[in-house]
Structure formats: C-alpha cells, structure tokens
Amino acid sequence: MRPIRPGDRGPAVREIRAVLTGLDLLAAGPSAGDEFDADTERAVRAFQQSRGLSVDGRVGAETWRALDAARWRLGARTLYHAVPEPLTGEDVRSLQERLLEMGYDVGRADAVYGVRTSRAVAQFQREMGLKPDGSCGPQTMGTLRRLGRKVVGGRPQWLRESDAIRQAGPALVGRTVVIDPGHGGTDPGVVVPDGPLRWTEADLVHDLASRLEGRLAAAGVRVQLTRGPTPHSCLPDAERAQLANSLGADVFISLHTDGHANPEAEGVATYHYGTGNGVTSATGERLAGLVQREIVARTGLRDCRTHAKTWELLRLTRMPAVRVEVGYLTSPTDRGRLVDPRFRDRLVEAIVAAVQRMYFPIERDVPTGSIDVSALRAAVAAGRRVGAN
Ligand SMILES: [Zn+2]
C-alpha cells in the first residue's frame, strides 16, 4: 500500500484523524476533516515517536497497524487468547498495565493478548470468584472497573498513592468519612445477656459511631453514618458500600464487635480489602494498620492484627475502607471495657488519630499512641513538626 502522506484527502485520512483525535494528539475541530494537513502530520509524528516507529510523518502499513490497534479502548470489545493470530491493541496494553499494577505476571505490557496475559486474567478471575476462562469480557471488565483505583500492589504504586494523599494536604477539613455501625434493625449482631441487661453489638457500635462522628465533625470532617440507632431493617453490606460510593467518601470505617463460643477469645482486629494473594488495597491496608496500631497502643486490647478479606463491604467500596472488630462482646474482659463509656471514648480517639495520620505527611509522623489528637491538629494548623509528648 502506498503511504498516506501530507496533502492527501479522503475517508482514510478522516479515519486516521479520528484515531489521533481519540488519542488526544490532535485537537477535535470541524475544519480539515479529511485533509492530511500540517497538524495531522505533527500528530502522526508524535504518534510514531510514542510507539517506537520510524518517524516520517506518513502512514504506511506499519503505522496503519499501530493506529488500528490504538483505536481500541479497554472495554470496547471482549479480549481473549486468539490462536494463531493474537489480539493486539491499546485495550490489551491497558489491561496488562492494570494487571501488572495489581501484581499479576503478564510479562511485559506489549499490547499482545498472549498465553501469559490469558493466564494472568484467569488467576485474577479465580481470585475474584469469576469463571476463570482467561478471557476478558463484560463481567471481568466490570469487576476491574469496580475495583477502581483503590486496588493496587507493589511499591511504586503504593508510593504514588501516598503522594496523592500527601499532596491533598495534612488537613482533615473538608474530607468525607462514612462510618458504618454494623447490623441494626432485625439483626442485633452479637448479643450477650448480662443479668437483667443484654448487651448487643448493634447498639454498642452505634454508640461508638456517634462518638466518632462527633470527634471527626469537630475536626472539620464531613461525616455520614450508614444507619440510625434503631433502623427498621438491616441494610445489606453491598448497599452500605454503594452509599459510601455515592457520597464520594474519602474514608470508610465499619464498626463491629466480635463474638465467640469460647469466652477466652478476645482482642481487636482490623480488616481491609485483599485476596491474601498479592492483590490488596494499599491505602486500605495502610489505614487498617494505622487503626489497629493506634487502638492497641491506646486501649490495651489484645492485638489480633490486620487481615485481608474480599468481603463485599470492602470489595465494593471505592475508597480506603476498613472494618474494625473492636473486641469480643463474649469475652468478660473485653465486655467489661466496652460497656465503659470512657473506654469507648479512648477507642474513638484512637480511630480519629489513625484517620488523621492517613492525611498527615509521613516525614512528620510521630510514635503511635504518643500524641493526642488536639495537639496533632494544632500542630498541623501551625504547619510545624510535632514532637511526641
Ligand atoms: Zn458484627
């Protein structure tokens, strides 16, 4: 085929311009729609350079193939391992980059849907509970999309997320935190009779949530609870996640207490999204670590550590999300603490400190449990380094 070159006109030129416009290399405009003008030539050169092709400003067979591959946007078609001629395109490259970010082995992001990419997709599907057929259709694409920007893995990605948080500034002012008191309505959660009284998880965690709401609101945070103290019915976890998404929450904190037949089971544990197989929400994991460390340091609850889970609540939320099990209601030790309002205040203080640390520059970090939130807030407002006290 004769290269399409400057000065040419016609439907082929119109198509080339459309692809270049889609790649943001050419400004969209009504003029010169089918003319290979100077702007088109510049765009073709830029495109060739970006793809490692020889830069001559003309569209020969090789550049044409590259342009044709570039028109595919991820999600526009189903991707699969085709034999003998594998699918190629920008959509394949985007998919490979996403999978690499999440820690799957696709080799190099070469825009070719080969056997290695297919295997990586199958592994991803298996971990997400989808049919592991190694092809990327609407369902797999939907899962990728729902995971959104929060699911990442690997050090470079972690640093990028941390940078974004750092650039957002240290202040909590104007952030939206959604607090999710677990259970409610017809579902009381863990219930423990205590003489004429009965302690219920749903009531305790709602009390904690309202205390947390008050403390965060005082720090200038917009706070929303997923339920009131006595809802008619129990909102499913998927709907709690949707609510947080629709509110554009920056942070999601779900509060529960644990229960076990053995009264000796006790302690606090924090959960974040992850498959336990390398796929994790880096920011969720960080928030979980902060919450867990602050609570253990400030309350003396036994450290049952942080864990990755694929629960809907954590999977469907698009922001750093954690679920904290603040002690066992069935443990006489933990229960004795939880029913004390002053202890609940200490718990809440620990969670506020953890959220504050999420948005606090890392270089100014101070030892866990060693600062009080008002000192931290004052120091942030003054823009100076805080010393431990
Ligand atoms: Zn619960």
XYZ file of C-alpha atoms and ligand atoms in Angstrom:
390
model
C 0.000 0.000 0.000
C 1.186 3.493 -0.838
C 1.761 5.534 2.330
C -0.872 8.130 3.079
C 1.035 11.409 3.204
C 0.671 15.179 3.708
C -1.611 16.705 1.107
C -3.754 13.566 0.743
C -7.529 13.728 1.203
C -10.298 11.193 1.650
C -12.018 8.778 4.035
C -8.738 7.089 5.052
C -7.369 10.448 6.187
C -10.593 11.114 8.078
C -10.176 7.821 9.898
C -6.541 8.480 10.766
C -7.513 11.890 12.136
C -10.282 10.343 14.193
C -7.891 7.896 15.871
C -5.323 10.643 16.528
C -8.056 12.860 17.993
C -9.134 9.982 20.230
C -5.551 9.732 21.487
C -5.537 13.483 22.251
C -2.762 14.027 19.734
C -4.994 16.128 17.502
C -7.440 18.813 18.565
C -11.022 17.981 17.662
C -12.329 20.542 15.177
C -14.696 20.801 12.250
C -12.084 22.095 9.770
C -9.918 19.943 7.512
C -11.844 16.804 8.441
C -10.472 14.699 5.601
C -7.281 16.576 4.783
C -3.797 15.414 5.767
C -2.721 18.903 6.879
C 0.302 20.119 8.868
C -1.421 19.410 12.203
C -2.174 15.857 11.102
C 1.444 15.368 10.120
C 2.637 16.644 13.512
C 0.219 14.282 15.241
C 1.357 11.326 13.132
C 4.993 12.088 14.003
C 4.148 12.302 17.709
C 2.265 9.021 17.474
C 5.132 7.282 15.659
C 7.591 8.529 18.242
C 5.418 7.291 21.125
C 5.187 3.832 19.541
C 8.857 3.479 18.655
C 8.135 3.525 14.909
C 10.319 5.335 12.404
C 9.194 8.953 12.434
C 8.448 10.069 8.889
C 5.042 11.743 9.260
C 3.449 9.343 6.762
C 1.051 6.484 7.366
C 2.493 3.335 5.794
C 1.498 -0.248 6.596
C 3.283 -0.365 9.949
C 1.916 2.950 11.235
C -1.533 1.977 9.977
C -1.468 -1.251 12.001
C -0.362 0.659 15.079
C -3.140 3.230 14.588
C -5.667 0.461 14.094
C -4.570 -1.174 17.366
C -4.691 2.175 19.153
C -8.364 2.715 18.421
C -9.412 0.045 20.883
C -10.313 1.394 24.314
C -10.405 -1.060 27.204
C -13.924 -2.418 27.494
C -14.927 -1.798 23.865
C -14.580 -5.468 22.906
C -14.106 -8.829 24.563
C -10.457 -9.828 24.810
C -9.314 -13.428 24.620
C -6.343 -15.508 23.611
C -6.849 -15.954 19.877
C -4.819 -18.592 18.007
C -2.838 -18.323 15.789
C -3.235 -14.546 15.405
C -3.392 -12.960 18.887
C -5.457 -9.840 19.512
C -3.433 -6.665 19.818
C -4.372 -3.139 20.772
C -4.248 -0.350 23.276
C -7.020 -2.049 25.231
C -4.758 -5.081 25.678
C -1.944 -2.805 26.831
C -4.249 -1.030 29.349
C -5.403 -4.382 30.691
C -1.826 -5.609 31.020
C -0.815 -2.455 32.849
C -3.714 -2.829 35.285
C -2.803 -6.467 35.915
C 0.872 -5.591 36.408
C -0.060 -2.879 38.900
C -2.061 -5.435 40.825
C 0.870 -7.826 40.945
C -0.123 -10.328 38.242
C 2.554 -11.701 35.964
C 1.770 -10.706 32.384
C 5.420 -10.291 31.437
C 5.812 -7.022 29.561
C 2.850 -4.792 28.680
C 3.316 -5.383 24.947
C -0.301 -4.931 23.821
C -0.458 -8.562 22.625
C -3.036 -10.867 24.269
C -0.830 -13.939 24.501
C -0.946 -17.028 26.675
C 0.753 -15.285 29.603
C -1.850 -12.499 29.662
C -4.600 -15.079 29.396
C -3.176 -16.974 32.370
C -2.906 -13.783 34.440
C -6.540 -12.933 33.646
C -7.603 -16.448 34.700
C -5.769 -16.051 38.010
C -7.426 -12.680 38.582
C -10.842 -14.218 37.787
C -10.261 -17.114 40.163
C -9.385 -14.739 42.986
C -12.447 -12.622 42.289
C -14.763 -15.616 42.237
C -15.424 -15.365 38.480
C -15.263 -18.196 35.945
C -11.519 -18.446 35.197
C -11.694 -18.702 31.403
C -8.806 -16.307 30.762
C -10.857 -14.022 28.536
C -11.799 -10.501 29.440
C -15.488 -9.872 28.765
C -18.072 -7.531 30.305
C -18.152 -9.312 33.683
C -14.383 -9.337 34.204
C -14.193 -5.773 32.911
C -16.940 -4.745 35.337
C -15.023 -6.290 38.228
C -11.851 -4.464 37.199
C -13.774 -1.219 36.969
C -15.429 -1.662 40.368
C -12.069 -2.288 41.988
C -11.249 1.149 40.624
C -8.143 2.964 41.680
C -8.008 1.569 45.182
C -6.710 -1.869 44.325
C -3.051 -1.750 43.668
C 0.006 -3.650 44.619
C 3.701 -3.113 44.534
C 5.902 -0.455 45.963
C 5.806 2.134 43.125
C 2.035 2.209 43.180
C 1.987 2.486 46.933
C 4.276 5.492 46.717
C 2.057 7.133 44.101
C -0.982 6.740 46.351
C 0.935 8.107 49.299
C 1.987 11.060 47.179
C -1.603 11.765 46.270
C -2.560 11.772 49.933
C 0.399 13.978 50.790
C -0.467 16.439 48.042
C -4.015 16.592 49.316
C -2.501 18.199 52.420
C -2.476 17.168 56.030
C -5.874 18.579 56.930
C -8.973 16.567 57.638
C -11.043 19.660 56.893
C -13.496 19.070 54.073
C -12.927 15.304 53.873
C -15.890 12.969 53.889
C -15.781 9.987 56.228
C -18.550 7.418 56.151
C -18.949 5.494 59.401
C -20.794 2.224 59.252
C -22.172 0.853 62.509
C -22.678 -2.840 61.729
C -26.007 -4.712 61.892
C -29.145 -2.901 63.131
C -32.885 -3.388 62.682
C -33.848 -7.038 62.785
C -30.173 -8.038 63.081
C -28.691 -7.201 66.519
C -25.337 -8.852 65.786
C -23.663 -10.443 68.808
C -25.973 -10.496 71.844
C -24.796 -11.252 75.385
C -27.237 -11.451 78.321
C -25.896 -9.861 81.500
C -28.320 -10.311 84.418
C -31.396 -8.228 83.635
C -29.489 -6.453 80.837
C -28.418 -7.607 77.452
C -25.554 -6.145 75.513
C -26.000 -6.040 71.767
C -23.352 -5.373 69.166
C -25.724 -3.217 67.090
C -26.326 -0.778 69.977
C -22.702 -0.630 71.113
C -21.287 0.039 67.668
C -23.916 2.700 67.029
C -22.845 4.439 70.223
C -19.220 4.245 69.066
C -20.194 5.569 65.645
C -21.962 8.613 67.109
C -18.989 9.393 69.360
C -16.677 9.078 66.356
C -18.998 11.273 64.314
C -18.783 13.998 66.967
C -14.982 13.885 67.178
C -14.463 13.918 63.432
C -17.033 16.665 62.861
C -15.154 18.762 65.420
C -12.024 18.338 63.271
C -13.866 19.753 60.255
C -14.694 16.412 58.635
C -17.994 15.783 56.890
C -19.379 12.641 58.482
C -22.184 10.385 57.424
C -23.484 7.313 59.236
C -24.923 4.422 57.240
C -27.783 3.959 59.689
C -29.559 5.465 62.664
C -29.791 3.952 66.170
C -32.972 1.957 65.513
C -33.461 1.267 61.810
C -36.485 -0.773 60.655
C -34.395 -3.236 58.708
C -30.769 -4.207 58.343
C -29.066 -2.634 55.326
C -27.093 -5.246 53.327
C -23.346 -4.665 53.132
C -23.453 -4.094 49.358
C -25.878 -1.192 49.906
C -23.701 0.278 52.645
C -20.813 0.238 50.166
C -22.953 1.873 47.453
C -23.981 4.570 49.906
C -20.323 5.384 50.661
C -19.547 5.454 46.928
C -22.452 7.744 46.154
C -21.368 10.131 48.919
C -17.869 10.279 47.421
C -16.363 9.262 50.763
C -12.604 9.618 51.280
C -12.545 7.021 54.022
C -14.962 4.253 55.056
C -14.913 2.776 58.545
C -17.164 -0.098 59.535
C -17.508 -0.816 63.257
C -18.296 -4.228 64.732
C -17.680 -6.236 67.859
C -16.755 -9.888 67.588
C -18.251 -12.904 69.327
C -17.104 -16.463 70.003
C -18.379 -19.505 71.891
C -15.112 -19.537 73.829
C -15.247 -16.661 76.367
C -11.462 -16.503 76.330
C -11.395 -15.230 72.742
C -10.610 -11.519 72.982
C -8.933 -8.633 71.205
C -9.197 -6.194 68.309
C -8.727 -6.999 64.603
C -8.936 -4.758 61.524
C -9.801 -5.912 58.018
C -9.022 -4.352 54.645
C -9.655 -5.424 51.053
C -7.296 -8.030 49.668
C -7.167 -11.601 48.405
C -4.209 -12.648 50.506
C -2.533 -13.457 47.213
C -0.771 -10.210 46.434
C -3.896 -8.285 45.412
C -4.572 -5.680 48.038
C -5.851 -2.182 48.556
C -2.636 -0.419 49.501
C -4.380 2.539 51.110
C -6.910 0.261 52.800
C -4.073 -1.822 54.190
C -2.317 1.287 55.422
C -5.460 2.615 57.090
C -6.091 -0.797 58.677
C -2.533 -0.840 60.030
C -2.913 2.645 61.493
C -6.289 1.910 63.095
C -5.048 -1.356 64.549
C -1.820 0.103 65.938
C -3.494 3.143 67.480
C -6.230 1.073 69.124
C -3.768 -1.472 70.533
C -1.438 1.269 71.788
C -4.206 3.358 73.376
C -6.568 0.735 74.808
C -4.550 -2.331 75.659
C -6.937 -4.621 73.760
C -5.184 -7.791 72.618
C -3.663 -7.387 69.142
C -5.409 -9.782 66.749
C -3.705 -7.985 63.835
C -4.921 -6.854 60.392
C -6.221 -9.200 57.726
C -7.074 -9.059 54.020
C -10.647 -10.059 53.112
C -12.743 -9.978 49.939
C -15.990 -9.145 51.755
C -18.471 -7.141 49.677
C -18.253 -4.230 52.088
C -14.518 -3.920 51.387
C -14.604 -5.022 47.769
C -17.341 -2.715 46.523
C -16.226 0.472 48.287
C -14.088 2.684 46.081
C -12.140 4.436 48.858
C -9.795 3.194 51.585
C -12.140 1.034 53.633
C -11.679 -0.917 56.852
C -13.818 -2.988 59.153
C -12.765 -2.938 62.789
C -13.841 -5.624 65.252
C -13.262 -3.691 68.467
C -13.081 -6.571 70.923
C -15.184 -9.654 71.719
C -18.521 -8.939 73.331
C -18.472 -12.568 74.515
C -15.209 -12.019 76.428
C -15.832 -10.873 80.027
C -12.576 -8.864 79.836
C -13.404 -7.058 76.588
C -17.073 -6.627 77.528
C -16.108 -5.065 80.849
C -14.150 -2.456 78.932
C -16.638 -1.887 76.120
C -19.540 -1.099 78.445
C -17.485 1.727 79.987
C -18.177 4.973 78.082
C -14.707 6.330 78.934
C -13.173 3.275 77.271
C -15.336 3.865 74.207
C -14.007 7.433 74.081
C -10.452 6.098 74.068
C -11.337 3.765 71.199
C -12.814 6.659 69.247
C -9.768 8.811 69.950
C -7.552 6.062 68.532
C -9.578 5.850 65.310
C -9.512 9.638 64.870
C -5.722 9.596 65.303
C -5.444 6.851 62.664
C -7.558 8.795 60.149
C -5.529 11.925 60.895
C -2.315 10.009 60.221
C -3.636 8.935 56.803
C -3.548 12.597 55.809
C -0.506 13.580 57.822
C 2.812 13.892 55.966
C 4.862 10.784 56.604
C 8.041 12.691 57.426
C 6.200 14.328 60.308
C 4.967 11.036 61.673
C 5.388 10.502 65.373
C 5.337 7.375 67.545
C 2.000 5.586 67.654
C -0.163 6.276 70.658
C 2.123 9.068 71.821
C 0.200 12.121 70.698
C -3.193 13.444 71.474
C -5.391 14.468 68.628
C -5.811 18.087 69.675
C -2.022 18.584 69.811
C -1.722 16.982 66.411
C -4.449 19.192 64.988
C -2.911 22.349 66.437
C 0.486 21.403 65.041
C -0.944 20.739 61.611
C -2.714 24.091 61.682
C 0.563 25.775 62.640
C 2.373 23.835 59.886
C 5.212 22.693 62.076
C 6.734 19.467 63.239
C 5.102 17.748 66.205
C 7.180 16.324 68.976
C 5.963 13.289 70.849
C 4.511 14.082 74.229
Zn -20.707 -7.673 63.519
